[in-house]
Tab-separated table of C-alpha atoms in Angstrom:
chain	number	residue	atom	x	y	z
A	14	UNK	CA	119.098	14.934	-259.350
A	15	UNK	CA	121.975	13.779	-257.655
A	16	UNK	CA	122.097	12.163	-253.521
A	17	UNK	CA	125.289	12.001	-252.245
A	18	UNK	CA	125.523	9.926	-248.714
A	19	UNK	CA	128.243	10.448	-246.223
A	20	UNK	CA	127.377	7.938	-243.681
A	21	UNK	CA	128.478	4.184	-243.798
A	22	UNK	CA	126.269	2.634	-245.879
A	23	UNK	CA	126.951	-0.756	-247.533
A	24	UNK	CA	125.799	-1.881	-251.183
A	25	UNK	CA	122.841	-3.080	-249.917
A	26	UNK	CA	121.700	0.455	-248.087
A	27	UNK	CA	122.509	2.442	-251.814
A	28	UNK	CA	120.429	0.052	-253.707
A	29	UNK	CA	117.507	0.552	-251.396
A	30	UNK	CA	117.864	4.400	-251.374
A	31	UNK	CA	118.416	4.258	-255.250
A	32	UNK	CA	115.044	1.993	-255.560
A	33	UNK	CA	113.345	4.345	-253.467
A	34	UNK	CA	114.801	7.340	-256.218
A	35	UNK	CA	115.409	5.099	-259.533
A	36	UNK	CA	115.788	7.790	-262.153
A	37	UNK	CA	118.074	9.828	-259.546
A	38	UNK	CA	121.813	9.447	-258.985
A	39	UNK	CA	123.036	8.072	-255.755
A	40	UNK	CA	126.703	8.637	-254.798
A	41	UNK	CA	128.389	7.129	-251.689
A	42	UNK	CA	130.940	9.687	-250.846
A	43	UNK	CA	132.028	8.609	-247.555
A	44	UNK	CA	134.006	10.721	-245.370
A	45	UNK	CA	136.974	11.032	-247.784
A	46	UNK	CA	135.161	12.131	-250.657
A	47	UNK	CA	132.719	14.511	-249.037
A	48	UNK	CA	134.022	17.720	-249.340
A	49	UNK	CA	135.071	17.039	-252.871
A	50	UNK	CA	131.439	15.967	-253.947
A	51	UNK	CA	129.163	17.672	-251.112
A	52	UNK	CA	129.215	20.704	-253.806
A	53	UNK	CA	127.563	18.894	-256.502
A	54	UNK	CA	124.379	17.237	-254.505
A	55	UNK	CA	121.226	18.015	-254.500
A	56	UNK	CA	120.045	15.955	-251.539
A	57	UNK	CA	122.565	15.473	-248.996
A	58	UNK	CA	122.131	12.299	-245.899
A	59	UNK	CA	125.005	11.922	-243.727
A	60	UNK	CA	127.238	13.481	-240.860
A	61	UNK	CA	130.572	14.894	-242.337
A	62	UNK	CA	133.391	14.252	-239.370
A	63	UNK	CA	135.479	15.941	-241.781
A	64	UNK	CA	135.836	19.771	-242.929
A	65	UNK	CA	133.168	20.830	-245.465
A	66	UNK	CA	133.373	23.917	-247.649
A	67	UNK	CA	129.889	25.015	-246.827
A	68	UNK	CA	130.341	28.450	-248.537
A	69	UNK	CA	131.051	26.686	-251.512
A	70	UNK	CA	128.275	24.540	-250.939
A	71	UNK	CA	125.225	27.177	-250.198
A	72	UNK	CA	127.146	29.808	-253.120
A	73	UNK	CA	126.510	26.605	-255.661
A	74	UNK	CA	122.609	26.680	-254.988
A	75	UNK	CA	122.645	23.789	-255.758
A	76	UNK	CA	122.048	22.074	-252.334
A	77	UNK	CA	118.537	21.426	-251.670
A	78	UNK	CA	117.924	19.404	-248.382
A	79	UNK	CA	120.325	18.086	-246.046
A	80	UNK	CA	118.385	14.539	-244.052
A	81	UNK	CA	121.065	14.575	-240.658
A	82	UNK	CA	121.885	10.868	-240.441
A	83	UNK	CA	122.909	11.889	-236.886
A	84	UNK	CA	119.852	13.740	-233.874
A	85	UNK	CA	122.696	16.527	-232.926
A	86	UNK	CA	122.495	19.353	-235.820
A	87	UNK	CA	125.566	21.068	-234.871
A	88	UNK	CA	128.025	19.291	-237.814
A	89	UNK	CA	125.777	20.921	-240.627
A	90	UNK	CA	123.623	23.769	-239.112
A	91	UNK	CA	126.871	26.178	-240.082
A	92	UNK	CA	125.668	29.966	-240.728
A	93	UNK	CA	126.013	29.956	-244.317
A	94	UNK	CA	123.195	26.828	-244.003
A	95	UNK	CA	121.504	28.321	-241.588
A	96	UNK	CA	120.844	31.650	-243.704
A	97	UNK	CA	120.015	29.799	-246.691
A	98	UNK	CA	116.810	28.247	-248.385
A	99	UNK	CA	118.284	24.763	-247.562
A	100	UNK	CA	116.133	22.098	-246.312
A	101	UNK	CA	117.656	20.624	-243.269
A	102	UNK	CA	115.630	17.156	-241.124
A	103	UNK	CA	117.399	15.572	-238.313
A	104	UNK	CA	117.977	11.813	-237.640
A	105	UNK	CA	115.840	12.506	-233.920
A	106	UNK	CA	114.336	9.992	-232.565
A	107	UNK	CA	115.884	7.507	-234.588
A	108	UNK	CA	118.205	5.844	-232.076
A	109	UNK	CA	116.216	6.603	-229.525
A	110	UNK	CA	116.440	3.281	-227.791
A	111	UNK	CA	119.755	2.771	-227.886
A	112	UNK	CA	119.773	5.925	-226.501
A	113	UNK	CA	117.646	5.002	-223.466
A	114	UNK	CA	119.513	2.150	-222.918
A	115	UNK	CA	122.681	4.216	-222.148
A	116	UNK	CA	121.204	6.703	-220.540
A	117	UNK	CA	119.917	4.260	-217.815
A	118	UNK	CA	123.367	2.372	-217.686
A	119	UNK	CA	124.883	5.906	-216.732
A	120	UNK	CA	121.931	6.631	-214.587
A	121	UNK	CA	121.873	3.317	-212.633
A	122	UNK	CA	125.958	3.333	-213.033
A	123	UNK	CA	125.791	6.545	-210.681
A	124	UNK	CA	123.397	6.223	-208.208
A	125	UNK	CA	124.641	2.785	-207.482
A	126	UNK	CA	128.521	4.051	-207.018
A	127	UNK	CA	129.685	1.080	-209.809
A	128	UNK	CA	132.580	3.412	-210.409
A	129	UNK	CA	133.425	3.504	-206.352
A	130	UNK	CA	133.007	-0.362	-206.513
A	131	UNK	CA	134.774	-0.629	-209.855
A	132	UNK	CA	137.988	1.073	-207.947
A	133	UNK	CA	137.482	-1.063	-205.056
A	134	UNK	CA	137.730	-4.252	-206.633
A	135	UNK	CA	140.938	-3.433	-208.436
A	136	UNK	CA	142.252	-2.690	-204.536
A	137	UNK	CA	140.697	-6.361	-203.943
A	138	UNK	CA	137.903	-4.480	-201.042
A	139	UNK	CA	134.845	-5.570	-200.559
A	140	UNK	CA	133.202	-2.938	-198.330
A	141	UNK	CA	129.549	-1.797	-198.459
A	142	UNK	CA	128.782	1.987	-199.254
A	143	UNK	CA	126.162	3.966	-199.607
A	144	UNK	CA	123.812	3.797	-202.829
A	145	UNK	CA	120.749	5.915	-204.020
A	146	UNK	CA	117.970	4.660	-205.695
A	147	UNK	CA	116.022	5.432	-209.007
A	148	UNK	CA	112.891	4.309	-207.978
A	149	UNK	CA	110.221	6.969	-206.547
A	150	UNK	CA	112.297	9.483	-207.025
A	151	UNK	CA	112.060	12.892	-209.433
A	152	UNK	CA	113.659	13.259	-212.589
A	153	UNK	CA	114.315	16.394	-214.840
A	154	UNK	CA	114.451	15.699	-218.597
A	155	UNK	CA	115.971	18.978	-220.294
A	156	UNK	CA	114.716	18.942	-223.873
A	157	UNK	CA	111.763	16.842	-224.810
A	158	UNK	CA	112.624	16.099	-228.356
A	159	UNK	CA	113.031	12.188	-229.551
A	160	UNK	CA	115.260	11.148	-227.338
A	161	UNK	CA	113.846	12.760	-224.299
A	162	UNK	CA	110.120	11.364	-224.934
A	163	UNK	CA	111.410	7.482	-225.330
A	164	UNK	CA	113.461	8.333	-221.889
A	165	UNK	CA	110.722	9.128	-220.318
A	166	UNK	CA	108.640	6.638	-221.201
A	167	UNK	CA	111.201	4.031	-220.236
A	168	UNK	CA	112.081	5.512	-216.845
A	169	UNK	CA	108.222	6.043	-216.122
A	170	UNK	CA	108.424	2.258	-215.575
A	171	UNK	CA	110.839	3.148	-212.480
A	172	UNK	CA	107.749	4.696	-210.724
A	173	UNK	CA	109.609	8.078	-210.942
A	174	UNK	CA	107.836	11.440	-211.183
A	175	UNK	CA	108.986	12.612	-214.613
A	176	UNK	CA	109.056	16.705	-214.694
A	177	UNK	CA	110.808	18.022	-218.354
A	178	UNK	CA	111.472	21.358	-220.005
A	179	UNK	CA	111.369	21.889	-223.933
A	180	UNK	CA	111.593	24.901	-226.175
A	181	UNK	CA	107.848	23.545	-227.455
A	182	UNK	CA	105.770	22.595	-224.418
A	183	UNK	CA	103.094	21.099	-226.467
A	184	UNK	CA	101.688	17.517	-226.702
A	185	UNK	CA	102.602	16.269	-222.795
A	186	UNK	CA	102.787	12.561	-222.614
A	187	UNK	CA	100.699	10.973	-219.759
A	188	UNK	CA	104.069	9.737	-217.529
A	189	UNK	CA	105.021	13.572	-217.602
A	190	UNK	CA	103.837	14.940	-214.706
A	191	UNK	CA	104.974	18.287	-215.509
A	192	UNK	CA	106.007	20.038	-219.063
A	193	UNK	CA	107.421	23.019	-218.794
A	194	UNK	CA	108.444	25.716	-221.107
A	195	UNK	CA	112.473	26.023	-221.463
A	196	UNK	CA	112.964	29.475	-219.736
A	197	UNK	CA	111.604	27.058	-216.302
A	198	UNK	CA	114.497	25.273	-215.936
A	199	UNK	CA	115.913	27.402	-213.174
A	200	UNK	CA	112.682	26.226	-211.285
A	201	UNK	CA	112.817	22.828	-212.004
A	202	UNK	CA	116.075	22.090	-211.324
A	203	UNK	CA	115.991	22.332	-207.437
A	204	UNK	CA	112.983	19.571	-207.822
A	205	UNK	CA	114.861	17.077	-209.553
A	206	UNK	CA	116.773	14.327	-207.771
A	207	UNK	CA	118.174	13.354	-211.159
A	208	UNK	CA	118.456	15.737	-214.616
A	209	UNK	CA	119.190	14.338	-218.156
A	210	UNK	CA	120.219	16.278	-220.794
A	211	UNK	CA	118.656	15.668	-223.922
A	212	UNK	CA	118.904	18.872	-226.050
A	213	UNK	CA	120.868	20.160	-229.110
A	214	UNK	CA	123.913	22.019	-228.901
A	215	UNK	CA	123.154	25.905	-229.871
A	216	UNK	CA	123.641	29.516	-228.518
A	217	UNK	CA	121.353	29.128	-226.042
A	218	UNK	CA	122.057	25.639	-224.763
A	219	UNK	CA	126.262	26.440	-224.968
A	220	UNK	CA	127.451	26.404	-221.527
A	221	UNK	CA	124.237	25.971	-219.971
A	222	UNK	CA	125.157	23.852	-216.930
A	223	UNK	CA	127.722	26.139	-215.545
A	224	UNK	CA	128.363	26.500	-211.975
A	225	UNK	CA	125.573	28.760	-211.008
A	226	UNK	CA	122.892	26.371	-212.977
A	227	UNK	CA	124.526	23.033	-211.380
A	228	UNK	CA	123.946	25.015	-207.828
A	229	UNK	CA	120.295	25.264	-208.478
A	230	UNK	CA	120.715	21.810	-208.499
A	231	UNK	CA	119.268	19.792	-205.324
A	232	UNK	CA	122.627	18.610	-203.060
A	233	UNK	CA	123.055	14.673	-203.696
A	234	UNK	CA	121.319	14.302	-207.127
A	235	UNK	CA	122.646	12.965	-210.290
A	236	UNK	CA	123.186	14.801	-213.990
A	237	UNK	CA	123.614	12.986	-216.675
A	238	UNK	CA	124.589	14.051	-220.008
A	239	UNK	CA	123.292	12.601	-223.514
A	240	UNK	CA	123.193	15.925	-225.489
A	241	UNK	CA	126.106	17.415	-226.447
A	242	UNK	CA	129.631	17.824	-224.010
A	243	UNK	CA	129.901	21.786	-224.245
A	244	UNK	CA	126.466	21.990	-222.695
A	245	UNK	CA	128.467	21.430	-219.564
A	246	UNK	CA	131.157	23.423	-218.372
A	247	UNK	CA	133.351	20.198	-217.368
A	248	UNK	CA	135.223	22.194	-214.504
A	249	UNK	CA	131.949	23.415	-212.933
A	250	UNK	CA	130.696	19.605	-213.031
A	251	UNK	CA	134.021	18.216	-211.512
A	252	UNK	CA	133.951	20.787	-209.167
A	253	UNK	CA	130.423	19.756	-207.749
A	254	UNK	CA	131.148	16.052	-207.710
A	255	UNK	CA	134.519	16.816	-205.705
A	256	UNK	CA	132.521	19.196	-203.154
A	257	UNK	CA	129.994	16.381	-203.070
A	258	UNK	CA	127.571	18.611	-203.870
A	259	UNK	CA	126.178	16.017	-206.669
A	260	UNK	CA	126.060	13.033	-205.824
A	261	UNK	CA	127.437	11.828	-209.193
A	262	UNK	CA	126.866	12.100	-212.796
A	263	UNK	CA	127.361	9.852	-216.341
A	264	UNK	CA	128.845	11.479	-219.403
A	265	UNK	CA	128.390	9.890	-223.061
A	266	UNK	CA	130.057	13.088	-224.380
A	267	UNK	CA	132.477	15.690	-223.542
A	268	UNK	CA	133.493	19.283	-224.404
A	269	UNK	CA	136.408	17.813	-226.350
A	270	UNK	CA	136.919	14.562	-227.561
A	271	UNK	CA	138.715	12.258	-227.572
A	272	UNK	CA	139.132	13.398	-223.881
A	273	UNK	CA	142.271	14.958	-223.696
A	274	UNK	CA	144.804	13.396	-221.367
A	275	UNK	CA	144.766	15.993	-218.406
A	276	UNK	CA	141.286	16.568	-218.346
A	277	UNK	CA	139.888	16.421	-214.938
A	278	UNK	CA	136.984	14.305	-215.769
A	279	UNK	CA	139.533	11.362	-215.450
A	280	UNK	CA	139.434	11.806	-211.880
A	281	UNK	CA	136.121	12.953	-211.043
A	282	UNK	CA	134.614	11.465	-207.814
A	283	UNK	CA	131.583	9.167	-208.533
A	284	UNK	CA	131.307	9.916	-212.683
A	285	UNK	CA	130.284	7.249	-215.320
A	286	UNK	CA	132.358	8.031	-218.550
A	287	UNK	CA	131.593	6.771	-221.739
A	288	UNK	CA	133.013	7.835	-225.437
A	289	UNK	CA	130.047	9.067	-227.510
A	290	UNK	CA	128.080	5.338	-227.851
A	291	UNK	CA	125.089	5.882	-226.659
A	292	UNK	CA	123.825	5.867	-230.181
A	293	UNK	CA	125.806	2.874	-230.926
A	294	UNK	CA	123.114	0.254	-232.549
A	295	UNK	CA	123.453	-3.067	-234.232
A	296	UNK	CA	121.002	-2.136	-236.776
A	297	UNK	CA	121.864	1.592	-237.062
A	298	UNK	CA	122.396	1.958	-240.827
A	299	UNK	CA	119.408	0.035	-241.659
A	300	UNK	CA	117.469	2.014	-239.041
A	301	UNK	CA	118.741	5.086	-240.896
A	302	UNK	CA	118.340	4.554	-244.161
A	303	UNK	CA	114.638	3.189	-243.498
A	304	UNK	CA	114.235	6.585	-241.979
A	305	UNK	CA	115.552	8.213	-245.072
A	306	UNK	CA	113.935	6.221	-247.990
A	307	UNK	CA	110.833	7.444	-245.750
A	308	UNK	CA	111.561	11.528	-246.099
A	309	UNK	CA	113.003	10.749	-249.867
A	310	UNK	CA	109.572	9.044	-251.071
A	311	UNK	CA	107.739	11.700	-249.229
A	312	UNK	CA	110.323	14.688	-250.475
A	313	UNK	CA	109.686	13.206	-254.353
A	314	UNK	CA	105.741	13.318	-253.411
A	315	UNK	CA	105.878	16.841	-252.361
A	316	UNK	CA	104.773	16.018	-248.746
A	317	UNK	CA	106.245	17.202	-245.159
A	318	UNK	CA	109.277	15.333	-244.121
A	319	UNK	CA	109.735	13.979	-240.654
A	320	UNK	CA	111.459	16.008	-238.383
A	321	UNK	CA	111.654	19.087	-240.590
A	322	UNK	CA	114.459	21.233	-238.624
A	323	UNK	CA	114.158	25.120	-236.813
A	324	UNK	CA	117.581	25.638	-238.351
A	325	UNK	CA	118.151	28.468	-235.387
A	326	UNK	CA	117.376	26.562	-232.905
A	327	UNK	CA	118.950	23.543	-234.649
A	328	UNK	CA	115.973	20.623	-233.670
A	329	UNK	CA	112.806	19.423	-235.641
A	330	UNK	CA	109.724	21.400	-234.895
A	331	UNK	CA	107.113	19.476	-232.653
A	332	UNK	CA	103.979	17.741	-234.542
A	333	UNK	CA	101.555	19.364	-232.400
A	334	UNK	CA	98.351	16.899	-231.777
């Protein structure tokens, strides 16, 4: 049996994934050796930045479970994969923290106007404007998954009324007020004084906050995005926050990126823009390959893996209480 990694791992992440497999080969492939050796694994762990010849890959059969090192499924869950026998488990849930922290930097970033004040103090003004708060106030979590559940628990703290929509309405945490099934979002959305995005990128969530779906948002309220950029059509968005129909918003990804110079996110009244850290984490690869030695010991035991993966609908299926 052969695991090839595509993630950065150091010597001492391989020698605890290779004591957690001994009489198994571990390969570290890294990003320039991926699509030469993705074709001869067995187990696959990483996030390939690069191209992959997954035709090659599921034609091999060869290729028996792919562990995501990343939550977002979109880099492997390719239609040859996605037709195939394959075992695919996401990283979700994994960096949840760090993803809560970021989402309440762009959060707090907004509905205090820090990019307003940023510009002002560059113009050496020190003028008092309007702010919004957090506290007491409703927020919409769009997709309950990993990420969504540790957001909520954090910004339950903020005395907020948490309302959230998931594919799987199952297993409500007590700070939710209200879980609702994902074809409710339309009906939440005019509730919610603040939305997060916290789903995968698929079919169905491609393009999802267009204009018509940001109008069902209430005037003055905040959307933030931690999922994936084409959720959002970016010219929609801008085109709210210029009307002043939203109040603001935070981006940790975007449609394309690196942001392309003449985007009009650049200029976008009142919007908190970040490049794709929110799962940045000191202790990431160790986190990671904890996570994985986990599935691996359980994989060689013949028991379920965490966060076994819908590969349709491209996130884990929920453990259901």
């Amino acid at each position: 049996m052969r695991i090839v990694l595509c993630y950065p791992v150091e010597s001492q992440h391989i020698a605890q994934i290779q004591a957690a497999a001994p009489d198994w080969e571990v390969v570290d492939a890294g990003q320039e050796r991926i699509a030469e050796l993705l074709p001869t694994a067995d187990i696959y762990c990483g996030h390939a930045k690069v191209p992959v010849p997954w035709d090659e890959v599921v034609a091999a059969g060869r290729l028996q479970w792919i562990q995501s090192s990343a939550a977002g499924m979109d880099h492997c869950l390719v239609p040859p994969v996605v037709k195939s026998d394959i075992l695919v488990t996401s990283a979700s849930g994994v960096l949840a923290n760090q993803v809560a922290d970021h989402t309440m930097a762009l959060l707090c970033g907004s509905l205090r106007r820090l990019p307003v004040f940023f510009e002002a103090t560059g113009k050496r003004e020190f003028i008092r404007r309007p702010t919004k708060d957090l506290h007491h106030t409703t927020v919409g979590i769009v997709g309950l998954g990993g990420n969504g559940r540790r957001l909520a628990e954090v910004l339950s703290v903020f005395q907020t009324t948490i309302l959230a929509t998931d594919w799987f309405p199952v297993n409500k945490p007590p700070h939710v007020a209200e879980l609702l099934a994902a074809d409710q979002l339309d009906e939440m959305l005019p509730r919610c004084d603040t939305v997060i995005l916290a789903v995968p990128l698929n079919d169905v969530t491609r393009g999802m906050f267009d204009a018509r779906r940001i109008g069902l948002m209430k005037p003055g309220s905040v959307l933030v995005n931690m999922a994936r950029g084409p959720v959002v059509v970016e010219d929609a968005l801008v085109d709210a926050l210029e009307s002043g129909h939203l109040w603001g918003a935070g981006l940790d990804v975007t449609e394309i990126e690196p942001l392309p110079e003449d985007s009009r996110l650049w200029t976008a009244p009142n919007l908190v823009l970040t490049p794709h850290v929110g799962g940045q984490c000191k202790t990431r690869i160790e986190d990671m390959t904890d996570f994985f030695c986990e599935n691996l010991r359980r994989y060689r035991a013949g028991e379920t893996l965490k966060n076994v993966t819908d590969k349709e609908l491209g996130f884990p299926f929920p453990v259901v209480d």
